[in-house]
PDB file of C-alpha atoms in Angstrom:
ATOM      1  CA  UNK A   8      -0.157   0.200  -0.045  1.00 70.00           C
ATOM      2  CA  UNK A   9       2.801   2.437   0.888  1.00 81.00           C
ATOM      3  CA  UNK A  10       4.166   1.309  -2.816  1.00 82.00           C
ATOM      4  CA  UNK A  11       0.883   2.542  -4.235  1.00 89.00           C
ATOM      5  CA  UNK A  12       0.826   5.984  -2.514  1.00 91.00           C
ATOM      6  CA  UNK A  13       4.368   6.629  -3.603  1.00 87.00           C
ATOM      7  CA  UNK A  14       3.566   5.820  -7.308  1.00 89.00           C
ATOM      8  CA  UNK A  15       0.469   8.359  -6.667  1.00 93.00           C
ATOM      9  CA  UNK A  16       2.632  10.761  -5.329  1.00 93.00           C
ATOM     10  CA  UNK A  17       5.063  10.636  -8.323  1.00 92.00           C
ATOM     11  CA  UNK A  18       2.035  10.546 -10.769  1.00 94.00           C
ATOM     12  CA  UNK A  19       1.050  14.118  -8.986  1.00 94.00           C
ATOM     13  CA  UNK A  20       4.477  15.562  -9.162  1.00 93.00           C
ATOM     14  CA  UNK A  21       4.927  14.564 -12.656  1.00 94.00           C
ATOM     15  CA  UNK A  22       1.315  15.826 -13.987  1.00 94.00           C
ATOM     16  CA  UNK A  23       1.848  19.178 -12.347  1.00 93.00           C
ATOM     17  CA  UNK A  24       4.936  20.426 -14.560  1.00 90.00           C
ATOM     18  CA  UNK A  25       3.710  18.229 -17.574  1.00 92.00           C
ATOM     19  CA  UNK A  26       0.232  19.895 -17.331  1.00 91.00           C
ATOM     20  CA  UNK A  27      -1.407  16.708 -18.474  1.00 91.00           C
ATOM     21  CA  UNK A  28      -3.117  13.514 -17.174  1.00 93.00           C
ATOM     22  CA  UNK A  29      -1.655  11.039 -19.380  1.00 93.00           C
ATOM     23  CA  UNK A  30       1.804  12.142 -20.162  1.00 94.00           C
ATOM     24  CA  UNK A  31       2.962  11.049 -16.539  1.00 95.00           C
ATOM     25  CA  UNK A  32       1.950   7.608 -17.521  1.00 94.00           C
ATOM     26  CA  UNK A  33       3.928   7.720 -20.440  1.00 94.00           C
ATOM     27  CA  UNK A  34       6.941   8.644 -17.921  1.00 94.00           C
ATOM     28  CA  UNK A  35       6.502   5.921 -15.783  1.00 94.00           C
ATOM     29  CA  UNK A  36       6.054   3.481 -17.830  1.00 93.00           C
ATOM     30  CA  UNK A  37       9.700   2.467 -18.234  1.00 92.00           C
ATOM     31  CA  UNK A  38       9.625   1.842 -13.977  1.00 93.00           C
ATOM     32  CA  UNK A  39       8.452  -2.059 -14.608  1.00 94.00           C
ATOM     33  CA  UNK A  40      11.259  -2.440 -17.160  1.00 94.00           C
ATOM     34  CA  UNK A  41      13.988  -1.060 -14.645  1.00 94.00           C
ATOM     35  CA  UNK A  42      12.562  -3.652 -12.336  1.00 95.00           C
ATOM     36  CA  UNK A  43      12.925  -6.549 -14.724  1.00 96.00           C
ATOM     37  CA  UNK A  44      16.390  -5.219 -15.423  1.00 96.00           C
ATOM     38  CA  UNK A  45      17.309  -5.607 -11.677  1.00 96.00           C
ATOM     39  CA  UNK A  46      15.796  -9.079 -11.370  1.00 97.00           C
ATOM     40  CA  UNK A  47      17.709  -9.918 -14.153  1.00 97.00           C
ATOM     41  CA  UNK A  48      20.667  -8.365 -12.772  1.00 96.00           C
ATOM     42  CA  UNK A  49      20.354 -10.373  -9.628  1.00 96.00           C
ATOM     43  CA  UNK A  50      20.439 -13.331 -11.818  1.00 97.00           C
ATOM     44  CA  UNK A  51      23.354 -12.932 -13.779  1.00 95.00           C
ATOM     45  CA  UNK A  52      25.462 -11.709 -10.639  1.00 94.00           C
ATOM     46  CA  UNK A  53      23.952 -15.051  -8.979  1.00 94.00           C
ATOM     47  CA  UNK A  54      22.425 -12.752  -5.992  1.00 94.00           C
ATOM     48  CA  UNK A  55      19.085 -13.554  -4.230  1.00 94.00           C
ATOM     49  CA  UNK A  56      16.669 -10.630  -3.936  1.00 94.00           C
ATOM     50  CA  UNK A  57      16.837  -9.433  -0.535  1.00 94.00           C
ATOM     51  CA  UNK A  58      16.027  -6.044   1.390  1.00 94.00           C
ATOM     52  CA  UNK A  59      18.754  -4.131   0.166  1.00 94.00           C
ATOM     53  CA  UNK A  60      17.638  -5.270  -3.465  1.00 95.00           C
ATOM     54  CA  UNK A  61      14.010  -3.129  -3.076  1.00 93.00           C
ATOM     55  CA  UNK A  62      15.839  -0.150  -1.800  1.00 93.00           C
ATOM     56  CA  UNK A  63      17.972  -0.099  -5.033  1.00 94.00           C
ATOM     57  CA  UNK A  64      14.759  -0.581  -6.872  1.00 94.00           C
ATOM     58  CA  UNK A  65      13.564   2.298  -5.068  1.00 91.00           C
ATOM     59  CA  UNK A  66      16.461   4.295  -5.950  1.00 92.00           C
ATOM     60  CA  UNK A  67      16.169   2.836  -9.410  1.00 94.00           C
ATOM     61  CA  UNK A  68      12.791   3.963 -10.074  1.00 92.00           C
ATOM     62  CA  UNK A  69      13.774   7.937  -9.625  1.00 90.00           C
ATOM     63  CA  UNK A  70      16.566   7.413 -11.883  1.00 91.00           C
ATOM     64  CA  UNK A  71      14.353   5.895 -14.637  1.00 92.00           C
ATOM     65  CA  UNK A  72      12.133   8.508 -14.163  1.00 93.00           C
ATOM     66  CA  UNK A  73      14.597  11.070 -14.695  1.00 91.00           C
ATOM     67  CA  UNK A  74      15.751   9.748 -17.821  1.00 90.00           C
ATOM     68  CA  UNK A  75      12.249   9.327 -19.260  1.00 93.00           C
ATOM     69  CA  UNK A  76      11.010  12.692 -18.063  1.00 93.00           C
ATOM     70  CA  UNK A  77      13.720  14.517 -19.701  1.00 92.00           C
ATOM     71  CA  UNK A  78      12.782  12.888 -23.119  1.00 93.00           C
ATOM     72  CA  UNK A  79       8.870  13.525 -22.501  1.00 94.00           C
ATOM     73  CA  UNK A  80       9.792  17.307 -21.759  1.00 94.00           C
ATOM     74  CA  UNK A  81      12.401  17.633 -24.551  1.00 94.00           C
ATOM     75  CA  UNK A  82       9.344  16.446 -26.861  1.00 95.00           C
ATOM     76  CA  UNK A  83       7.055  19.101 -25.565  1.00 94.00           C
ATOM     77  CA  UNK A  84       9.276  21.985 -25.680  1.00 94.00           C
ATOM     78  CA  UNK A  85       9.947  21.169 -29.343  1.00 95.00           C
ATOM     79  CA  UNK A  86       6.387  21.067 -30.065  1.00 94.00           C
ATOM     80  CA  UNK A  87       5.645  23.882 -27.898  1.00 93.00           C
ATOM     81  CA  UNK A  88       8.707  26.296 -28.804  1.00 94.00           C
ATOM     82  CA  UNK A  89       9.924  25.131 -32.202  1.00 94.00           C
ATOM     83  CA  UNK A  90       6.161  24.316 -33.404  1.00 95.00           C
ATOM     84  CA  UNK A  91       7.613  21.297 -34.810  1.00 94.00           C
ATOM     85  CA  UNK A  92       4.997  18.069 -35.953  1.00 93.00           C
ATOM     86  CA  UNK A  93       4.834  15.447 -33.466  1.00 93.00           C
ATOM     87  CA  UNK A  94       6.804  13.304 -35.942  1.00 93.00           C
ATOM     88  CA  UNK A  95       9.794  15.731 -35.811  1.00 95.00           C
ATOM     89  CA  UNK A  96       9.528  16.528 -32.660  1.00 95.00           C
ATOM     90  CA  UNK A  97       9.786  13.026 -31.311  1.00 95.00           C
ATOM     91  CA  UNK A  98      12.719  12.169 -33.600  1.00 95.00           C
ATOM     92  CA  UNK A  99      14.167  15.475 -32.660  1.00 95.00           C
ATOM     93  CA  UNK A 100      14.061  14.790 -28.873  1.00 94.00           C
ATOM     94  CA  UNK A 101      15.336  11.346 -29.266  1.00 93.00           C
ATOM     95  CA  UNK A 102      18.243  12.155 -31.360  1.00 94.00           C
ATOM     96  CA  UNK A 103      19.518  15.281 -28.949  1.00 94.00           C
ATOM     97  CA  UNK A 104      18.716  13.330 -25.836  1.00 93.00           C
ATOM     98  CA  UNK A 105      20.021   9.831 -26.607  1.00 94.00           C
ATOM     99  CA  UNK A 106      23.621  10.584 -25.899  1.00 94.00           C
ATOM    100  CA  UNK A 107      23.024  12.487 -22.760  1.00 93.00           C
ATOM    101  CA  UNK A 108      20.486   9.676 -21.303  1.00 93.00           C
ATOM    102  CA  UNK A 109      22.975   6.911 -22.825  1.00 94.00           C
ATOM    103  CA  UNK A 110      26.013   8.413 -20.758  1.00 94.00           C
ATOM    104  CA  UNK A 111      24.154   9.117 -18.001  1.00 93.00           C
ATOM    105  CA  UNK A 112      23.300   5.373 -17.442  1.00 94.00           C
ATOM    106  CA  UNK A 113      26.615   3.725 -18.574  1.00 95.00           C
ATOM    107  CA  UNK A 114      28.276   5.975 -16.106  1.00 96.00           C
ATOM    108  CA  UNK A 115      25.754   5.029 -13.521  1.00 94.00           C
ATOM    109  CA  UNK A 116      26.494   1.678 -13.963  1.00 96.00           C
ATOM    110  CA  UNK A 117      30.393   1.846 -14.346  1.00 96.00           C
ATOM    111  CA  UNK A 118      30.243   3.677 -11.075  1.00 96.00           C
ATOM    112  CA  UNK A 119      28.486   0.711  -9.463  1.00 95.00           C
ATOM    113  CA  UNK A 120      30.457  -1.668 -11.014  1.00 95.00           C
ATOM    114  CA  UNK A 121      33.143  -1.705  -8.238  1.00 94.00           C
ATOM    115  CA  UNK A 122      30.834  -2.210  -5.779  1.00 93.00           C
ATOM    116  CA  UNK A 123      28.723  -4.822  -7.525  1.00 94.00           C
ATOM    117  CA  UNK A 124      31.898  -7.362  -7.599  1.00 91.00           C
ATOM    118  CA  UNK A 125      33.401  -6.764  -4.658  1.00 87.00           C
ATOM    119  CA  UNK A 126      33.502  -9.825  -1.999  1.00 84.00           C
ATOM    120  CA  UNK A 127      34.604  -7.306   0.844  1.00 88.00           C
ATOM    121  CA  UNK A 128      32.604  -8.480   4.132  1.00 88.00           C
ATOM    122  CA  UNK A 129      32.067  -4.550   4.980  1.00 89.00           C
ATOM    123  CA  UNK A 130      30.436  -3.644   1.621  1.00 89.00           C
ATOM    124  CA  UNK A 131      28.530  -6.932   1.211  1.00 89.00           C
ATOM    125  CA  UNK A 132      24.626  -5.567   2.219  1.00 88.00           C
ATOM    126  CA  UNK A 133      25.166  -3.101  -0.533  1.00 93.00           C
ATOM    127  CA  UNK A 134      26.142  -5.080  -3.178  1.00 95.00           C
ATOM    128  CA  UNK A 135      22.436  -6.276  -4.195  1.00 95.00           C
ATOM    129  CA  UNK A 136      21.535  -2.459  -3.745  1.00 95.00           C
ATOM    130  CA  UNK A 137      24.334  -1.797  -6.817  1.00 96.00           C
ATOM    131  CA  UNK A 138      23.041  -4.600  -8.844  1.00 96.00           C
ATOM    132  CA  UNK A 139      19.301  -3.629  -8.744  1.00 96.00           C
ATOM    133  CA  UNK A 140      20.300  -0.084  -9.473  1.00 96.00           C
ATOM    134  CA  UNK A 141      23.383  -0.785 -12.213  1.00 96.00           C
ATOM    135  CA  UNK A 142      21.346  -3.386 -14.191  1.00 97.00           C
ATOM    136  CA  UNK A 143      17.814  -1.956 -13.647  1.00 96.00           C
ATOM    137  CA  UNK A 144      19.571   1.656 -15.231  1.00 96.00           C
ATOM    138  CA  UNK A 145      20.837  -0.242 -18.135  1.00 95.00           C
ATOM    139  CA  UNK A 146      17.718  -2.252 -19.092  1.00 94.00           C
ATOM    140  CA  UNK A 147      15.378   0.509 -18.397  1.00 94.00           C
ATOM    141  CA  UNK A 148      17.383   3.000 -20.426  1.00 93.00           C
ATOM    142  CA  UNK A 149      17.726   0.858 -23.759  1.00 89.00           C
ATOM    143  CA  UNK A 150      13.908   0.210 -23.059  1.00 89.00           C
ATOM    144  CA  UNK A 151      13.127   3.927 -22.257  1.00 89.00           C
ATOM    145  CA  UNK A 152      14.862   5.478 -25.417  1.00 92.00           C
ATOM    146  CA  UNK A 153      12.585   3.015 -27.869  1.00 92.00           C
ATOM    147  CA  UNK A 154       9.441   2.757 -25.605  1.00 92.00           C
ATOM    148  CA  UNK A 155       8.726   6.302 -24.324  1.00 93.00           C
ATOM    149  CA  UNK A 156       9.046   7.773 -28.052  1.00 94.00           C
ATOM    150  CA  UNK A 157       6.805   4.852 -29.294  1.00 94.00           C
ATOM    151  CA  UNK A 158       4.134   5.585 -26.404  1.00 93.00           C
ATOM    152  CA  UNK A 159       4.237   9.472 -26.727  1.00 92.00           C
ATOM    153  CA  UNK A 160       2.775   9.195 -30.500  1.00 94.00           C
ATOM    154  CA  UNK A 161       0.811   6.380 -29.826  1.00 94.00           C
ATOM    155  CA  UNK A 162      -1.015   8.509 -26.838  1.00 93.00           C
ATOM    156  CA  UNK A 163      -0.998  11.596 -29.244  1.00 91.00           C
ATOM    157  CA  UNK A 164      -2.251   9.429 -32.008  1.00 92.00           C
ATOM    158  CA  UNK A 165      -5.288   8.213 -29.189  1.00 91.00           C
ATOM    159  CA  UNK A 166      -6.116  11.477 -28.340  1.00 89.00           C
ATOM    160  CA  UNK A 167      -6.528  12.606 -31.950  1.00 89.00           C
ATOM    161  CA  UNK A 168      -8.635  10.146 -32.497  1.00 89.00           C
ATOM    162  CA  UNK A 169     -10.780  10.920 -29.384  1.00 86.00           C
ATOM    163  CA  UNK A 170     -10.961  14.612 -30.435  1.00 84.00           C
ATOM    164  CA  UNK A 171     -12.106  13.543 -34.201  1.00 85.00           C
ATOM    165  CA  UNK A 172     -14.883  11.071 -32.514  1.00 81.00           C
ATOM    166  CA  UNK A 173     -16.167  13.627 -30.213  1.00 80.00           C
ATOM    167  CA  UNK A 174     -16.098  16.603 -33.032  1.00 79.00           C
ATOM    168  CA  UNK A 175     -18.005  13.837 -35.081  1.00 78.00           C
ATOM    169  CA  UNK A 176     -20.584  12.873 -32.317  1.00 77.00           C
ATOM    170  CA  UNK A 177     -21.343  16.676 -31.566  1.00 73.00           C
ATOM    171  CA  UNK A 178     -21.450  17.802 -35.559  1.00 65.00           C
ATOM    172  CA  UNK A 179     -24.114  14.830 -36.099  1.00 62.00           C
ATOM    173  CA  UNK A 180     -26.367  16.503 -32.546  1.00 59.00           C
ATOM    174  CA  UNK A 181     -25.986  19.670 -34.222  1.00 51.00           C
ATOM    175  CA  UNK A 182     -27.428  18.190 -37.733  1.00 49.00           C
ATOM    176  CA  UNK A 183     -30.315  16.691 -35.689  1.00 47.00           C
ATOM    177  CA  UNK A 184     -31.197  19.458 -34.001  1.00 45.00           C
ATOM    178  CA  UNK A 185     -31.430  21.967 -36.942  1.00 44.00           C
ATOM    179  CA  UNK A 186     -33.745  19.287 -38.690  1.00 41.00           C
TER     180      UNK A 186
END
């Protein structure tokens, strides 16, 4: 239940600056993929999921949301400030933000690598945390760079279809009132 409250707070904090009820869902769509990456990382490194693994997954959610948010914000900015079409804004944003998102993720993973491979007794409890965060970031980034632009376009297509249906139904009602 506390996880659900946290997700609702994250959603609210994203909805305010994005000025949208649906775009935060696009941003948050990458969270489960980060968790999948964390679980796969535990299997690759042969670690059990423990409490510190879950703490790493919580930290991972923040990092993954940041990458997605940067991409969605850049798409919105391209459309608003530069008056780009949806297609052009998504392509430009993906190309412009690919390197910063990719490099941030790789440097995070590489920074956690020494902790992940250590066999020191003093740092042993933190290894699962590093595995969750490191592998989750890498996996989520690969998915985010493809999934978020695609979901953004799907969302906009859905909203355009909804608007067309709304116009068509209101137009039919107006015609029937005139006759």
